[in-house]
Structures are given as C-alpha cells and as structure tokens.
Coordinates of C-alpha atoms and ligand atoms in Angstrom, one line a residue:
M29 CA 72.7 12.2 -27.7
S30 CA 75.7 12.8 -25.4
T31 CA 75.4 15.9 -23.3
D32 CA 79.1 16.1 -23.2
N33 CA 80.2 18.3 -26.1
R34 CA 83.8 17.6 -25.1
Q35 CA 83.6 14.3 -26.8
L36 CA 82.0 13.8 -30.2
R37 CA 81.3 10.2 -31.2
V38 CA 81.1 10.0 -35.0
G39 CA 79.2 7.5 -37.1
M40 CA 79.9 7.7 -40.8
V41 CA 77.8 6.3 -43.7
G42 CA 79.8 5.3 -46.8
Y43 CA 83.5 4.5 -46.8
A44 CA 84.7 4.9 -50.4
F45 CA 86.1 8.1 -51.8
M46 CA 84.6 10.7 -49.5
G47 CA 84.5 8.2 -46.6
A48 CA 88.3 7.8 -46.9
A49 CA 88.8 11.6 -47.1
H50 CA 86.6 12.2 -44.1
S51 CA 88.2 9.4 -42.1
Q52 CA 91.6 11.0 -42.8
A53 CA 90.2 14.3 -41.5
W54 CA 88.5 12.8 -38.4
R55 CA 91.8 11.0 -37.6
T56 CA 93.9 14.1 -38.0
V57 CA 91.8 17.0 -36.6
N58 CA 92.6 16.6 -32.9
R59 CA 96.2 16.0 -33.6
V60 CA 96.7 19.2 -35.5
Y61 CA 94.2 21.6 -33.9
D62 CA 93.7 22.4 -30.2
L63 CA 89.9 22.0 -30.1
P64 CA 87.3 22.1 -27.3
A65 CA 86.1 18.6 -28.1
R66 CA 87.8 15.3 -29.0
V67 CA 86.5 13.2 -31.8
R68 CA 85.9 9.5 -31.4
M69 CA 85.7 7.5 -34.7
S70 CA 83.0 5.2 -33.3
S71 CA 81.4 3.4 -36.2
I72 CA 81.1 3.3 -40.0
C73 CA 78.3 1.9 -42.1
G74 CA 78.4 0.0 -45.4
R75 CA 76.2 -2.6 -46.9
D76 CA 78.7 -5.5 -47.3
P77 CA 79.8 -6.9 -43.9
Q78 CA 83.2 -8.1 -45.0
K79 CA 84.1 -4.9 -46.9
V80 CA 82.8 -2.6 -44.1
A81 CA 84.7 -4.5 -41.5
E82 CA 87.9 -4.3 -43.5
A83 CA 87.3 -0.6 -44.1
A84 CA 86.7 0.1 -40.4
D85 CA 90.1 -1.5 -39.7
R86 CA 91.9 0.2 -42.5
L87 CA 90.5 3.7 -41.9
G88 CA 90.7 3.6 -38.1
W89 CA 87.1 3.2 -36.9
D90 CA 86.2 1.4 -33.6
G91 CA 83.2 -0.5 -35.1
W92 CA 80.9 -1.0 -38.1
T93 CA 77.3 -1.8 -39.1
T94 CA 75.5 -2.6 -42.3
D95 CA 72.5 -0.4 -41.6
W96 CA 72.8 3.3 -41.2
R97 CA 69.7 3.3 -38.9
D98 CA 71.9 1.7 -36.3
L99 CA 74.0 4.9 -36.2
V100 CA 71.0 7.1 -36.1
T101 CA 69.3 5.2 -33.2
S102 CA 72.5 4.6 -31.2
D103 CA 73.0 6.3 -27.9
E104 CA 76.8 6.0 -28.6
I105 CA 76.7 8.3 -31.6
D106 CA 76.6 12.2 -31.5
V107 CA 77.4 13.0 -35.1
V108 CA 76.3 11.4 -38.3
D109 CA 78.6 12.0 -41.3
I110 CA 76.9 11.2 -44.6
C111 CA 79.3 10.1 -47.4
T112 CA 76.9 8.3 -49.7
P113 CA 75.6 9.2 -53.1
G114 CA 72.9 11.8 -53.2
D115 CA 69.9 9.5 -53.3
S116 CA 70.3 8.6 -49.6
H117 CA 71.3 12.0 -48.2
A118 CA 67.8 13.3 -47.4
E119 CA 66.5 10.0 -45.8
I120 CA 69.6 9.7 -43.6
A121 CA 69.9 13.3 -42.6
L122 CA 66.2 13.7 -41.8
A123 CA 66.3 10.6 -39.6
A124 CA 69.5 11.7 -37.9
L125 CA 68.3 15.2 -37.2
A126 CA 65.0 13.9 -35.8
A127 CA 67.1 11.7 -33.5
G128 CA 69.0 14.7 -32.2
K129 CA 72.3 13.8 -34.0
H130 CA 74.5 16.6 -35.4
V131 CA 74.9 16.0 -39.1
I132 CA 77.6 16.7 -41.7
C133 CA 76.4 15.8 -45.2
E134 CA 78.4 15.7 -48.4
K135 CA 77.5 17.9 -51.3
P136 CA 75.3 18.4 -53.2
L137 CA 73.0 18.5 -50.3
A138 CA 70.3 16.4 -52.1
N139 CA 69.1 15.2 -55.5
T140 CA 66.2 17.6 -55.7
V141 CA 65.1 21.0 -54.4
D142 CA 62.2 19.4 -52.5
E143 CA 64.6 17.1 -50.6
A144 CA 66.9 20.0 -49.9
R145 CA 64.1 22.1 -48.7
A146 CA 62.9 19.4 -46.3
M147 CA 66.5 19.0 -45.0
A148 CA 66.9 22.8 -44.5
A149 CA 63.6 22.9 -42.6
A150 CA 64.6 19.9 -40.5
A151 CA 68.0 21.6 -39.8
A152 CA 66.2 24.8 -38.7
T153 CA 63.9 22.9 -36.3
A154 CA 66.8 20.8 -34.9
R155 CA 68.9 24.0 -34.4
A156 CA 66.4 25.2 -31.9
S157 CA 67.4 22.3 -29.6
G158 CA 71.1 22.8 -30.2
V159 CA 71.5 20.2 -33.0
R160 CA 74.0 21.4 -35.6
S161 CA 74.2 20.6 -39.3
M162 CA 76.6 21.4 -42.2
C163 CA 77.1 20.6 -45.9
G164 CA 80.6 19.6 -47.0
F165 CA 81.7 22.1 -49.5
N166 CA 85.3 21.5 -48.6
Y167 CA 86.9 23.8 -51.1
R168 CA 85.9 26.8 -49.0
R169 CA 88.5 25.5 -46.5
V170 CA 91.5 25.7 -48.9
P171 CA 93.4 28.5 -47.2
A172 CA 93.9 30.4 -50.4
V173 CA 90.1 30.3 -51.1
T174 CA 89.3 31.5 -47.5
M175 CA 91.9 34.3 -48.0
M176 CA 90.2 35.3 -51.3
R177 CA 87.0 35.8 -49.3
Q178 CA 88.9 37.9 -46.7
L179 CA 90.4 40.1 -49.4
V180 CA 87.1 40.7 -51.1
A181 CA 85.3 41.4 -47.8
A182 CA 88.1 43.9 -46.9
G183 CA 87.3 45.8 -50.1
R184 CA 90.7 45.1 -51.7
L185 CA 88.9 44.3 -55.0
G186 CA 86.4 47.1 -54.8
A187 CA 83.1 46.4 -56.6
I188 CA 83.1 42.9 -58.1
R189 CA 82.4 43.0 -61.8
H190 CA 83.2 39.5 -63.1
V191 CA 83.3 36.0 -61.7
R192 CA 84.8 33.3 -64.0
A193 CA 84.7 29.8 -62.8
T194 CA 85.6 26.5 -64.4
Y195 CA 85.7 23.0 -63.0
L196 CA 87.1 20.5 -65.6
Q197 CA 87.5 16.7 -65.5
D198 CA 88.0 14.0 -68.1
W199 CA 87.3 10.7 -66.5
I200 CA 84.4 9.7 -68.8
V201 CA 85.9 10.8 -72.2
D202 CA 86.1 7.1 -73.1
P203 CA 82.6 6.0 -74.3
Q204 CA 83.4 2.5 -72.9
F205 CA 83.7 3.9 -69.4
P206 CA 80.9 2.1 -67.5
L207 CA 77.6 3.5 -66.3
V208 CA 78.5 4.1 -62.7
W209 CA 76.1 5.8 -60.2
R210 CA 77.4 9.3 -61.0
L211 CA 75.9 8.8 -64.5
Q212 CA 72.4 8.0 -63.3
K213 CA 69.9 10.7 -62.4
D214 CA 68.1 8.7 -59.8
K215 CA 71.3 8.1 -57.9
A216 CA 73.2 11.4 -58.5
G217 CA 70.5 14.0 -59.2
S218 CA 72.5 15.4 -62.0
G219 CA 75.9 14.9 -63.7
A220 CA 78.8 17.3 -63.9
L221 CA 76.4 20.1 -62.9
G222 CA 75.7 18.8 -59.4
D223 CA 78.9 17.0 -58.8
I224 CA 81.5 19.6 -59.7
G225 CA 79.3 22.6 -60.8
A226 CA 77.9 22.7 -57.3
H227 CA 81.4 23.3 -55.9
I228 CA 82.1 26.3 -58.0
I229 CA 78.7 27.7 -57.4
D230 CA 79.3 27.5 -53.6
L231 CA 82.9 28.7 -53.8
T232 CA 82.1 31.8 -55.9
Q233 CA 79.1 32.8 -53.7
Y234 CA 81.3 32.2 -50.6
V235 CA 84.2 34.3 -51.9
T236 CA 82.2 37.2 -53.3
G237 CA 79.5 37.2 -50.5
Q238 CA 77.0 37.5 -53.4
R239 CA 74.2 35.1 -54.5
I240 CA 73.3 34.0 -58.0
T241 CA 69.9 35.4 -58.9
G242 CA 69.4 34.1 -62.4
V243 CA 71.0 31.9 -65.1
S244 CA 71.0 31.0 -68.8
A245 CA 72.4 27.5 -69.4
I246 CA 73.2 24.8 -71.8
T247 CA 73.9 21.2 -70.9
E248 CA 74.9 18.2 -73.0
T249 CA 75.2 14.5 -72.7
F250 CA 77.8 13.6 -75.3
V251 CA 77.7 9.8 -74.7
K252 CA 74.2 8.7 -74.2
E253 CA 74.6 5.0 -73.7
R254 CA 77.4 3.2 -71.8
P255 CA 78.3 -0.4 -70.8
L256 CA 76.9 -1.5 -67.5
P257 CA 79.6 -2.0 -64.8
A258 CA 81.0 -5.5 -64.3
G259 CA 78.6 -7.7 -62.5
S260 CA 75.6 -6.1 -64.1
S261 CA 73.6 -7.4 -67.1
G262 CA 70.3 -7.3 -68.9
L263 CA 67.1 -5.5 -68.0
A264 CA 66.9 -4.0 -64.5
A265 CA 70.6 -4.7 -64.0
H266 CA 72.0 -3.5 -60.7
V267 CA 74.8 -1.0 -60.6
D268 CA 77.2 -0.9 -57.7
G269 CA 74.7 -3.1 -55.9
H270 CA 72.3 -0.3 -55.2
G271 CA 69.5 0.2 -57.6
S272 CA 68.4 -0.7 -61.1
V273 CA 69.2 1.1 -64.4
D274 CA 67.4 1.1 -67.7
G275 CA 69.7 -1.4 -69.5
H276 CA 69.6 -3.8 -72.3
G277 CA 71.9 -6.5 -73.8
S278 CA 73.2 -6.8 -77.3
A279 CA 71.0 -8.1 -80.2
D280 CA 72.0 -11.7 -79.6
G281 CA 71.6 -11.4 -75.9
H282 CA 75.2 -12.3 -75.2
G283 CA 77.2 -9.1 -75.9
P284 CA 78.0 -6.5 -73.3
A285 CA 74.8 -4.9 -71.8
T286 CA 74.5 -1.1 -71.9
G287 CA 72.3 1.5 -70.2
Q288 CA 71.2 5.0 -70.7
V289 CA 73.2 7.9 -69.3
T290 CA 70.5 10.0 -67.6
V291 CA 72.6 13.0 -66.5
D292 CA 74.5 15.8 -68.1
D293 CA 78.2 15.3 -69.1
A294 CA 78.7 19.1 -69.2
A295 CA 77.0 22.2 -68.1
V296 CA 77.8 25.8 -69.1
F297 CA 76.0 28.8 -67.9
V298 CA 76.1 32.6 -67.5
A299 CA 74.7 34.2 -64.3
R300 CA 74.0 37.4 -62.6
L301 CA 74.9 37.9 -58.9
D302 CA 73.0 40.1 -56.5
G303 CA 75.9 42.4 -56.0
G304 CA 75.9 43.4 -59.7
S305 CA 78.5 41.1 -61.1
L306 CA 78.3 39.0 -64.2
A307 CA 79.5 35.4 -64.0
T308 CA 80.3 32.4 -66.2
Y309 CA 80.5 28.8 -65.1
E310 CA 81.7 25.7 -66.9
A311 CA 81.5 22.2 -65.4
T312 CA 82.5 19.2 -67.5
R313 CA 83.7 15.7 -67.4
F314 CA 84.8 15.9 -71.1
A315 CA 87.8 18.3 -70.9
T316 CA 90.3 15.9 -72.2
G317 CA 93.5 16.1 -70.2
R318 CA 92.0 18.0 -67.3
K319 CA 91.8 15.8 -64.3
N320 CA 90.4 18.0 -61.5
A321 CA 91.0 21.5 -62.7
L322 CA 89.1 24.0 -60.6
R323 CA 89.9 27.6 -61.4
V324 CA 88.3 30.8 -60.3
E325 CA 89.0 34.4 -61.4
I326 CA 87.4 37.4 -59.8
N327 CA 87.7 40.9 -61.3
G328 CA 86.8 44.0 -59.3
S329 CA 87.0 47.7 -59.8
L330 CA 90.3 47.8 -57.7
G331 CA 91.9 44.5 -58.5
S332 CA 91.7 40.8 -59.4
L333 CA 92.2 37.4 -57.8
V334 CA 92.9 34.1 -59.3
F335 CA 92.8 30.6 -57.7
D336 CA 93.9 27.4 -59.3
L337 CA 93.3 24.2 -57.4
E338 CA 96.4 22.6 -59.1
R339 CA 98.4 25.2 -57.3
L340 CA 96.4 25.3 -54.2
N341 CA 99.0 26.9 -51.9
E342 CA 99.1 30.0 -54.1
L343 CA 96.9 33.0 -54.8
E344 CA 97.4 35.4 -57.7
F345 CA 96.5 39.0 -56.7
L346 CA 96.5 42.1 -58.9
D347 CA 96.3 45.2 -56.8
G348 CA 95.0 48.0 -59.1
T349 CA 95.7 50.7 -56.5
Q350 CA 99.4 50.3 -57.1
P351 CA 101.1 52.7 -59.6
A352 CA 100.3 51.5 -63.1
T353 CA 104.1 51.1 -63.8
E354 CA 104.4 48.6 -60.9
Q355 CA 101.1 46.7 -61.4
G356 CA 101.1 43.0 -62.3
F357 CA 99.7 39.8 -60.9
R358 CA 101.7 38.7 -58.0
R359 CA 101.9 35.2 -56.6
I360 CA 101.2 35.0 -52.9
L361 CA 102.4 31.8 -51.3
V362 CA 99.6 31.1 -48.8
T363 CA 101.6 29.2 -46.2
E364 CA 102.3 31.8 -43.5
P365 CA 101.0 31.1 -40.0
E366 CA 98.8 34.2 -40.3
H367 CA 97.0 32.7 -43.3
P368 CA 93.7 30.9 -42.6
Y369 CA 94.1 27.4 -41.0
L370 CA 97.9 27.4 -41.4
S371 CA 99.2 28.2 -37.9
A372 CA 98.8 24.6 -36.9
W373 CA 100.5 23.1 -39.9
W374 CA 104.1 23.3 -41.1
P375 CA 106.6 26.1 -41.3
P376 CA 106.1 28.6 -44.1
G377 CA 106.7 27.2 -47.6
H378 CA 106.0 23.6 -46.4
I379 CA 103.0 23.2 -48.6
I380 CA 99.7 21.4 -47.9
G381 CA 97.3 19.5 -50.2
Y382 CA 93.8 18.4 -51.1
E383 CA 93.1 16.4 -47.9
H384 CA 93.9 19.3 -45.6
S385 CA 90.6 21.0 -46.8
F386 CA 88.7 18.2 -45.1
T387 CA 90.7 18.5 -41.9
H388 CA 89.9 22.2 -41.9
Q389 CA 86.2 21.3 -42.5
M390 CA 86.1 19.0 -39.5
R391 CA 88.0 21.6 -37.4
D392 CA 85.3 24.2 -38.0
F393 CA 82.5 21.6 -37.5
V394 CA 83.9 20.3 -34.2
E395 CA 84.6 23.8 -32.9
A396 CA 81.0 25.0 -33.8
V397 CA 79.3 21.9 -32.3
A398 CA 81.4 22.1 -29.1
T399 CA 80.8 25.8 -28.6
G400 CA 77.1 25.8 -29.6
A401 CA 77.5 27.7 -32.8
D402 CA 76.2 27.0 -36.3
P403 CA 78.8 25.6 -38.7
Q404 CA 78.9 26.9 -42.2
P405 CA 77.8 26.2 -44.9
S406 CA 74.4 25.5 -43.4
F407 CA 71.8 23.3 -45.0
E408 CA 70.0 26.6 -45.9
D409 CA 73.2 27.7 -47.8
A410 CA 73.3 24.3 -49.5
L411 CA 69.6 24.6 -50.4
Q412 CA 70.4 27.9 -52.1
V413 CA 73.1 26.0 -54.2
Q414 CA 70.4 23.4 -55.0
L415 CA 68.1 26.1 -56.2
V416 CA 70.8 27.3 -58.6
L417 CA 71.4 23.8 -59.9
D418 CA 67.6 23.5 -60.4
A419 CA 67.5 26.9 -62.3
V420 CA 70.4 25.7 -64.5
T421 CA 68.6 22.5 -65.4
R422 CA 65.3 24.3 -66.1
S423 CA 67.0 26.9 -68.2
A424 CA 68.8 24.3 -70.3
E425 CA 65.5 22.4 -70.8
Q426 CA 63.8 25.6 -72.0
G427 CA 66.3 26.6 -74.7
S428 CA 68.6 28.5 -72.4
S429 CA 65.8 30.9 -71.4
W430 CA 66.7 33.3 -68.6
T431 CA 65.7 31.5 -65.3
V432 CA 65.4 33.2 -62.0
V433 CA 66.8 31.3 -59.0
G434 CA 64.3 30.9 -56.2
P435 CA 61.9 31.5 -54.9
E436 CA 63.5 31.2 -51.4
L437 CA 67.1 32.6 -51.3
A438 CA 68.7 31.2 -48.2
S439 CA 71.5 33.3 -46.7
V440 CA 75.1 32.6 -47.8
A441 CA 77.6 32.0 -45.0
A442 CA 78.5 35.1 -43.0
Ligands
LIG29 N1 83.6 17.3 -51.3 C1 84.1 16.7 -52.4 O1 85.1 17.2 -52.9 C2 83.5 15.5 -52.9 C3 84.2 14.6 -53.8 C4 83.6 13.4 -54.3 C5 82.3 13.1 -53.9 N2 81.6 14.0 -53.1 C6 80.3 13.7 -52.6 O2 80.3 12.6 -51.6 C7 79.2 11.7 -51.8 C8 79.8 10.3 -52.0 O3 80.6 10.3 -53.1 P1 81.9 9.3 -53.2 O4 82.7 9.8 -54.3 O5 82.4 9.1 -51.9 O6 81.1 8.0 -53.7 P2 81.7 6.5 -53.7 O7 80.9 5.8 -54.7 O8 83.2 6.5 -53.7 O9 81.2 6.0 -52.2 C9 79.9 5.9 -51.9 C10 79.8 5.0 -50.6 O10 78.4 5.0 -50.2 C11 78.1 3.7 -49.9 N3 76.6 3.6 -49.9 C12 75.8 3.9 -50.9 N4 74.5 3.7 -50.5 C13 74.6 3.3 -49.2 C14 73.6 3.0 -48.2 N5 72.3 3.1 -48.5 N6 74.0 2.6 -47.0 C15 75.3 2.6 -46.7 N7 76.3 2.9 -47.6 C16 75.9 3.2 -48.8 C17 78.8 2.9 -51.0 O11 78.9 1.5 -50.6 C18 80.2 3.6 -50.9 O12 80.9 3.1 -49.8 C19 78.4 12.3 -52.9 O13 77.4 13.1 -52.4 C20 79.4 13.1 -53.7 O14 78.8 14.1 -54.5 C21 82.2 15.1 -52.6

C-alpha cells in the first residue's frame, strides 16, 4: 500500500450501473472539492476483456484487468471500490482488507449476516493498522438528507414519534421482464428488501440517530417465474454470465426458458426504534408508475420533516414552535453554500442531482482516508442494516411474528 496518503490510487470492480456512478464521482471529486489527497483512477475490473477495455476508456480509467485479485495484490492500488452484485462483496472485501487496501463497498454490505459479520470483523482488524472501510449508502449524502439529520440532532423536532419511509419502483411489473441477477437470491441476497429497503433503513437510522430494535414484516413475490435473459436457456442456464439458475424450457423444449424468482418483489414492515419511535417501511418493485420514489417523513413532538428524492434539492419543514396561526409545512431550497456539501457547487438555486450524492460520498471517503479518520457508514453500521434485513426476512417467514434485531447492534454513524 502506498504510504503517501496524498495520492489514492483506486481500483474498481464492476463497471455497469454503480461502476458508472462511482467513476463519475471519482472523476469529479478533486475538481469540485479541495481535498488533502488526489484520486488516481488506476484500474477497473470486469470479466470480459473487450468490454472492460472499452469501459476503462469511456469512464476514464488508466488501466483494466479481468481478475479482481490483480487489484487486491497490486502495489499500485491503495483503494478497492466494490461495485459488483452482493455475491462477491465479502470475498473481494476480505481479500482487499487483508492486503491492506482501503475498501469502499456498495450496499447492501453482503448477502448474509454471516458474511457481513466477517466483513465488519475484518474491517475492525484492518482499522488497527490504519486501513479504512466504508459502505456506500449514498443517499445519506444528499444535502437535504444530511440537513434533516442536523435538524433532528439540534432538537428542532423534539422527541421523534414516527418514521414513515417508502421506496417504490416498478421496473419488474411486466411478468415478461427477465430473470436478471437482482431476482436471484444467490446473487442478490434478497429482492426489493435488500436492494432498496436497505437504503431507507440506513437513511432513517442515520437521520434519527436511532436504531431499529424489532420488526414485524410481510413480503411477497408476485411473479414467481420469469423468462431467462437472452443468451440463457435450459437447465443450469447462465444469467449475465455469472452463475446458474434453476430454469427449464417449455414443454416441447423449444419455447422460451423460464426460471424461478427466488427473492421478494415487495417488503412491508413495522418497526420500533430504540429512541421510542414507531416506524413503517415499504420497499417494492411493483408500484406501477413509481420509478425511483424514495420518500421519508419524520414526525416529532416539536415538528416534522419530509424528504422526497424526486425533489432532492428541497426539504419540507413544519416548525411546531411557531404560533399555530402561522404554522405550515415550508419548503426549504437546500442550495445555499451553508447547506451540507454545497459550498463547492453552484450559486444558490442552481440545483444538483442524483450523481452528486456519489461525489459527496467520495469526498468524505477521501478526506477520511487522507486524514486517518474512519469514514461513515462503517462496515459495522452496514452490519446493523444487514441484521435488520435478516430480522425482516425471518419475521415474514414466521407469519409476521415480532422479531428482535440482533444480537449485536453495531453503532450507527456519529
Ligand atoms: N447506492 C445505490 O444507490 C445503488 C444503486 C444500484 C446498485 N447498487 C449496488 O451496487 C452493486 C452493483 O449493482 P449494479 O446496479 O451496479 O449492478 P450491475 O449489474 O449494473 O453491474 C454489476 C457489475 O459487476 C460486474 N461483475 C459481477 N461479478 C463480477 C466479478 N466476479 N468480477 C468482476 N466483475 C463482476 C458485472 O460484469 C457488472 O459490470 C450491488 O451491490 C447493488 O446493490 C447501489
């Protein structure tokens, strides 16, 4: 590992959706923020040599490889950025931490609690030698969300009574949508729950500073069998070139092959938080017309806050300490230089978007690594989210019985 924290040479694994979002952030972060270290986009990894070479060129990386182990063992890499499906997070992160690389890993941290526990333990061991790690819950870094946390921490909402969180998508409403990796438990761990439910679990715990202690849940898989993606067929068909699925062809053996959906399409649960609030969560890929609709409302004894990702530059605030005759939800345009992350961007009112949350994420990561601090959320924080996901799954399997989250409750980011 480079001893020079003023330059961080990044190696990224996976270059599709999150790979592109992270590349944009790595490209941008030193151009927007004045940081104690400069990022070098050294190498990316994918499994197809032609495609990864093309991606390296398009996304702005110096080099590429087809084996992530090359990044982990290279003396020319300081940071390993994991942007692959959940089935490879643990293996890559554990190897990278053992090799002394700082690690940033996409959410959810892992596919199982056992994997997440091993990753959190490895992160704790590595931390003792100055090796840093972080999980990529990027929505924390939307300025309006960070500001929500600041208002709650300043006591502007008083005691938090209710948390109401929904994350709604509709990209698999069509039963003919193919059986991509996100619909396979061995690749993704879970469905809507771990993919988008994990975001609202982390976001609400971050904003309130409270942890979910118990849940009662229902989950559903509305479409249980789907066509295999193009290029796949028959038994042990391969999906996305990485792994087999339980699939079968049509009766005559010539029709479109299908496979079992092995994850939830939707998850709905109620929860208690350790600060005394009651919470409701809904994560679904079947909310027809809702594309990426993340909304959180917090009600406290002194006021309420509302965040809607489709209006991410805004925050709605009801200040219950105002005279009743003047109370009402007011819209705060979160674009002032005094607002979180915004002093480096555009003049007030010149709004930002989705990709900026990733630049903010890399800003905080680079600053922490360069100054010898621990970035947040830590792998321990992400383990705690994983424990909530696990409790939701167990509750749903046991007729929605009340299920305690735990046993270990890692600290939520300070
Ligand atoms: N933070 C967010 O808002 C957000 C949004 C989407 C996805 N994610 C998370 O990011 C991760 C990746 O999701 P995605 O949407 O980018 O998936 P994707 O399918 O778009 O991309 C996955 C990439 O990983 C590559 N890959 C898979 N296995 C590999 C291996 N063994 N070696 C090298 N490359 C490998 C694939 O070829 C592909 O380039 C998941 O953990 C997902 O939950 C986070």
